Short mmCIF file of N, CA and C in Angstrom, two decimals:
data_model
loop_
_atom_site.label_atom_id
_atom_site.label_comp_id
_atom_site.label_asym_id
_atom_site.label_seq_id
_atom_site.Cartn_x
_atom_site.Cartn_y
_atom_site.Cartn_z
N MET W 1 30.56 127.02 99.52
CA MET W 1 31.93 126.57 99.41
C MET W 1 32.05 125.18 100.03
N ASP W 2 32.84 124.31 99.36
CA ASP W 2 33.07 122.97 99.89
C ASP W 2 34.05 123.01 101.06
N LYS W 3 34.35 121.83 101.55
CA LYS W 3 35.25 121.70 102.70
C LYS W 3 36.65 122.21 102.36
N PRO W 4 37.21 123.08 103.22
CA PRO W 4 38.58 123.59 102.97
C PRO W 4 39.62 122.46 103.05
N TYR W 5 40.66 122.60 102.25
CA TYR W 5 41.77 121.65 102.26
C TYR W 5 43.08 122.41 102.22
N LEU W 6 44.15 121.74 102.62
CA LEU W 6 45.47 122.35 102.63
C LEU W 6 45.88 122.64 101.19
N TYR W 7 46.17 123.89 100.90
CA TYR W 7 46.53 124.32 99.55
C TYR W 7 48.02 124.60 99.45
N GLU W 8 48.57 125.28 100.44
CA GLU W 8 49.98 125.64 100.40
C GLU W 8 50.54 125.67 101.82
N PHE W 9 51.77 125.19 101.95
CA PHE W 9 52.48 125.23 103.23
C PHE W 9 53.89 125.73 102.92
N LEU W 10 54.24 126.87 103.45
CA LEU W 10 55.53 127.49 103.17
C LEU W 10 56.33 127.63 104.46
N VAL W 11 57.56 127.18 104.42
CA VAL W 11 58.47 127.33 105.55
C VAL W 11 59.61 128.23 105.12
N ARG W 12 59.87 129.26 105.90
CA ARG W 12 60.99 130.17 105.63
C ARG W 12 62.14 129.80 106.56
N GLY W 13 63.32 129.79 105.99
CA GLY W 13 64.48 129.43 106.78
C GLY W 13 65.57 130.48 106.73
N THR W 14 66.47 130.37 107.65
CA THR W 14 67.67 131.20 107.70
C THR W 14 68.85 130.27 107.91
N ALA W 15 70.02 130.83 107.97
CA ALA W 15 71.22 130.03 108.20
C ALA W 15 71.18 129.35 109.57
N THR W 16 70.37 129.88 110.47
CA THR W 16 70.32 129.31 111.82
C THR W 16 69.12 128.40 112.05
N GLY W 17 68.25 128.24 111.05
CA GLY W 17 67.11 127.35 111.23
C GLY W 17 65.84 127.92 110.62
N ILE W 18 64.71 127.44 111.09
CA ILE W 18 63.41 127.87 110.57
C ILE W 18 63.06 129.24 111.15
N ALA W 19 62.75 130.17 110.24
CA ALA W 19 62.41 131.53 110.66
C ALA W 19 60.91 131.68 110.86
N GLY W 20 60.11 130.90 110.17
CA GLY W 20 58.66 130.99 110.30
C GLY W 20 58.01 130.18 109.21
N ALA W 21 56.69 130.13 109.26
CA ALA W 21 55.95 129.36 108.27
C ALA W 21 54.53 129.90 108.19
N HIS W 22 53.89 129.64 107.05
CA HIS W 22 52.48 129.97 106.93
C HIS W 22 51.78 128.90 106.10
N VAL W 23 50.48 128.89 106.21
CA VAL W 23 49.66 127.91 105.51
C VAL W 23 48.50 128.65 104.85
N ILE W 24 48.09 128.13 103.69
CA ILE W 24 46.92 128.67 103.00
C ILE W 24 45.98 127.50 102.73
N TYR W 25 44.72 127.70 103.04
CA TYR W 25 43.70 126.70 102.76
C TYR W 25 42.89 127.16 101.54
N ALA W 26 42.33 126.21 100.83
CA ALA W 26 41.50 126.51 99.67
C ALA W 26 40.24 125.66 99.74
N ALA W 27 39.27 126.02 98.93
CA ALA W 27 38.03 125.25 98.83
C ALA W 27 37.47 125.45 97.43
N GLU W 28 36.74 124.46 96.98
CA GLU W 28 36.09 124.56 95.69
C GLU W 28 34.78 125.33 95.88
N ALA W 29 34.47 126.19 94.94
CA ALA W 29 33.24 126.99 95.00
C ALA W 29 32.66 127.11 93.60
N LYS W 30 31.36 127.38 93.53
CA LYS W 30 30.71 127.59 92.24
C LYS W 30 30.35 129.05 92.11
N ASN W 31 30.61 129.58 90.93
CA ASN W 31 30.23 130.95 90.63
C ASN W 31 28.71 131.01 90.57
N ALA W 32 28.12 131.90 91.36
CA ALA W 32 26.66 131.99 91.44
C ALA W 32 26.03 132.39 90.10
N LEU W 33 26.75 133.13 89.29
CA LEU W 33 26.20 133.60 88.02
C LEU W 33 26.35 132.58 86.89
N THR W 34 27.51 131.95 86.82
CA THR W 34 27.80 131.06 85.69
C THR W 34 27.71 129.57 86.05
N GLY W 35 27.78 129.26 87.34
CA GLY W 35 27.80 127.86 87.76
C GLY W 35 29.15 127.20 87.58
N GLU W 36 30.13 127.97 87.15
CA GLU W 36 31.48 127.45 86.92
C GLU W 36 32.15 127.15 88.26
N SER W 37 32.83 126.01 88.32
CA SER W 37 33.56 125.63 89.52
C SER W 37 34.93 126.31 89.52
N ARG W 38 35.36 126.75 90.68
CA ARG W 38 36.68 127.38 90.78
C ARG W 38 37.25 127.11 92.17
N THR W 39 38.55 127.29 92.29
CA THR W 39 39.24 127.14 93.56
C THR W 39 39.43 128.52 94.18
N GLU W 40 38.95 128.66 95.40
CA GLU W 40 39.14 129.91 96.14
C GLU W 40 40.16 129.66 97.24
N THR W 41 41.16 130.52 97.30
CA THR W 41 42.17 130.39 98.34
C THR W 41 41.94 131.42 99.42
N GLY W 42 42.28 131.03 100.65
CA GLY W 42 42.14 131.94 101.78
C GLY W 42 43.40 132.74 102.00
N MET W 43 43.38 133.51 103.04
CA MET W 43 44.54 134.32 103.42
C MET W 43 45.59 133.43 104.09
N ALA W 44 46.85 133.83 103.97
CA ALA W 44 47.92 133.10 104.64
C ALA W 44 47.75 133.22 106.15
N GLN W 45 47.92 132.09 106.83
CA GLN W 45 47.81 132.05 108.29
C GLN W 45 49.15 131.60 108.85
N PRO W 46 49.61 132.25 109.91
CA PRO W 46 50.88 131.81 110.49
C PRO W 46 50.75 130.41 111.09
N VAL W 47 51.82 129.66 111.01
CA VAL W 47 51.86 128.33 111.61
C VAL W 47 52.53 128.44 112.97
N ALA W 48 51.90 127.85 113.97
CA ALA W 48 52.45 127.88 115.32
C ALA W 48 53.69 126.99 115.37
N MET W 49 54.82 127.58 115.67
CA MET W 49 56.08 126.82 115.71
C MET W 49 56.34 126.24 117.09
N VAL W 50 55.69 126.76 118.11
CA VAL W 50 55.85 126.25 119.47
C VAL W 50 54.47 126.12 120.10
N ALA W 51 54.36 125.26 121.08
CA ALA W 51 53.09 125.05 121.75
C ALA W 51 52.60 126.36 122.36
N GLY W 52 51.32 126.64 122.21
CA GLY W 52 50.72 127.82 122.80
C GLY W 52 50.79 129.06 121.93
N ALA W 53 51.50 129.01 120.81
CA ALA W 53 51.60 130.18 119.94
C ALA W 53 50.34 130.27 119.08
N ALA W 54 50.02 131.47 118.65
CA ALA W 54 48.84 131.67 117.80
C ALA W 54 49.10 131.12 116.41
N GLY W 55 48.05 130.69 115.74
CA GLY W 55 48.18 130.21 114.37
C GLY W 55 47.75 128.77 114.24
N VAL W 56 47.93 128.23 113.05
CA VAL W 56 47.59 126.84 112.76
C VAL W 56 48.60 125.94 113.47
N PRO W 57 48.13 124.92 114.20
CA PRO W 57 49.09 124.04 114.88
C PRO W 57 49.98 123.31 113.88
N LEU W 58 51.27 123.32 114.14
CA LEU W 58 52.22 122.64 113.27
C LEU W 58 51.92 121.15 113.20
N GLY W 59 51.38 120.59 114.26
CA GLY W 59 51.04 119.16 114.28
C GLY W 59 50.04 118.79 113.19
N ASP W 60 49.07 119.67 112.90
CA ASP W 60 48.10 119.40 111.84
C ASP W 60 48.79 119.28 110.49
N ILE W 61 49.74 120.20 110.25
CA ILE W 61 50.48 120.18 108.99
C ILE W 61 51.37 118.96 108.93
N ALA W 62 52.06 118.68 110.02
CA ALA W 62 52.96 117.52 110.07
C ALA W 62 52.19 116.23 109.82
N ALA W 63 50.99 116.12 110.38
CA ALA W 63 50.17 114.92 110.17
C ALA W 63 49.82 114.77 108.70
N ALA W 64 49.43 115.86 108.04
CA ALA W 64 49.10 115.80 106.62
C ALA W 64 50.32 115.40 105.80
N LEU W 65 51.48 115.95 106.13
CA LEU W 65 52.70 115.61 105.40
C LEU W 65 53.09 114.16 105.65
N ASN W 66 52.92 113.68 106.89
CA ASN W 66 53.25 112.30 107.20
C ASN W 66 52.39 111.33 106.41
N ILE W 67 51.10 111.64 106.26
CA ILE W 67 50.21 110.76 105.50
C ILE W 67 50.70 110.65 104.06
N ASN W 68 51.07 111.78 103.46
CA ASN W 68 51.57 111.77 102.09
C ASN W 68 52.89 111.02 102.00
N ALA W 69 53.77 111.23 102.97
CA ALA W 69 55.07 110.56 102.97
C ALA W 69 54.89 109.05 103.13
N LEU W 70 53.99 108.63 104.01
CA LEU W 70 53.77 107.20 104.20
C LEU W 70 53.21 106.55 102.94
N ALA W 71 52.35 107.24 102.23
CA ALA W 71 51.82 106.71 100.98
C ALA W 71 52.94 106.56 99.95
N GLU W 72 53.82 107.54 99.89
CA GLU W 72 54.95 107.49 98.96
C GLU W 72 55.89 106.34 99.33
N VAL W 73 56.15 106.16 100.62
CA VAL W 73 57.01 105.07 101.07
C VAL W 73 56.40 103.72 100.69
N GLU W 74 55.10 103.57 100.86
CA GLU W 74 54.44 102.31 100.50
C GLU W 74 54.55 102.04 99.01
N THR W 75 54.39 103.06 98.19
CA THR W 75 54.55 102.91 96.74
C THR W 75 55.97 102.47 96.40
N LEU W 76 56.95 103.08 97.04
CA LEU W 76 58.34 102.71 96.79
C LEU W 76 58.64 101.29 97.26
N ARG W 77 58.03 100.88 98.37
CA ARG W 77 58.21 99.49 98.84
C ARG W 77 57.65 98.50 97.82
N GLN W 78 56.49 98.79 97.26
CA GLN W 78 55.90 97.92 96.25
C GLN W 78 56.78 97.84 95.01
N GLN W 79 57.31 98.99 94.59
CA GLN W 79 58.20 99.01 93.43
C GLN W 79 59.47 98.20 93.70
N LEU W 80 59.99 98.31 94.91
CA LEU W 80 61.19 97.56 95.29
C LEU W 80 60.91 96.06 95.28
N ALA W 81 59.77 95.66 95.80
CA ALA W 81 59.41 94.23 95.80
C ALA W 81 59.28 93.71 94.38
N GLU W 82 58.71 94.51 93.49
CA GLU W 82 58.59 94.11 92.08
C GLU W 82 59.98 93.95 91.45
N ARG W 83 60.88 94.87 91.74
CA ARG W 83 62.24 94.79 91.18
C ARG W 83 62.99 93.60 91.75
N ASP W 84 62.80 93.33 93.06
CA ASP W 84 63.45 92.16 93.67
C ASP W 84 63.00 90.87 93.00
N ALA W 85 61.69 90.78 92.71
CA ALA W 85 61.17 89.59 92.03
C ALA W 85 61.74 89.50 90.62
N GLU W 86 61.84 90.64 89.94
CA GLU W 86 62.39 90.66 88.59
C GLU W 86 63.86 90.23 88.60
N ILE W 87 64.62 90.72 89.56
CA ILE W 87 66.04 90.35 89.68
C ILE W 87 66.19 88.87 89.98
N ALA W 88 65.35 88.36 90.88
CA ALA W 88 65.42 86.93 91.22
C ALA W 88 65.13 86.09 89.98
N GLY W 89 64.17 86.52 89.17
CA GLY W 89 63.86 85.80 87.93
C GLY W 89 65.02 85.83 86.95
N LEU W 90 65.67 86.98 86.83
CA LEU W 90 66.82 87.10 85.92
C LEU W 90 68.00 86.26 86.41
N ARG W 91 68.21 86.21 87.72
CA ARG W 91 69.30 85.40 88.27
C ARG W 91 69.03 83.92 88.07
N ALA W 92 67.77 83.53 88.08
CA ALA W 92 67.42 82.12 87.91
C ALA W 92 67.58 81.65 86.47
N GLN W 93 67.53 82.57 85.51
CA GLN W 93 67.61 82.19 84.10
C GLN W 93 68.91 81.46 83.76
N PRO W 94 70.11 81.95 84.13
CA PRO W 94 71.33 81.21 83.80
C PRO W 94 71.38 79.84 84.46
N ALA W 95 70.88 79.72 85.68
CA ALA W 95 70.89 78.44 86.38
C ALA W 95 69.95 77.48 85.67
N ASN W 96 68.79 77.95 85.24
CA ASN W 96 67.84 77.09 84.52
C ASN W 96 68.42 76.67 83.18
N ALA W 97 69.10 77.58 82.49
CA ALA W 97 69.70 77.27 81.18
C ALA W 97 70.79 76.22 81.35
N SER W 98 71.61 76.33 82.40
CA SER W 98 72.67 75.36 82.64
C SER W 98 72.08 73.99 82.94
N ALA W 99 71.01 73.95 83.71
CA ALA W 99 70.38 72.67 84.05
C ALA W 99 69.77 72.03 82.81
N GLU W 100 69.21 72.82 81.93
CA GLU W 100 68.60 72.28 80.70
C GLU W 100 69.68 71.75 79.75
N ASN W 101 70.82 72.44 79.68
CA ASN W 101 71.91 72.01 78.81
C ASN W 101 72.56 70.74 79.32
N ALA W 102 72.57 70.55 80.64
CA ALA W 102 73.17 69.36 81.23
C ALA W 102 72.32 68.13 81.00
N SER W 103 71.02 68.28 80.75
CA SER W 103 70.15 67.12 80.59
C SER W 103 70.24 66.51 79.24
#
């Protein structure tokens, strides 16, 4: 089996807040008989909601989510910069047209 990776992270909530959470890890494996690659998932493990509790540390999950969120934010920043440049170009078109007509 290859290196395990985060497969699923589930948080259960109630009207008063988070009731609990669990995580499932998966890994790629090859069928010994056919050589076919498949994803094998592990058992659900409780996520530790407070320091010292048993289970997967919430910090590990939060770090993985933060990495994904930061990548998404960077993508959105790049898209915003592209749109800003596009808008600046469109705003410059009437000014350029007026200057050309005046000459």
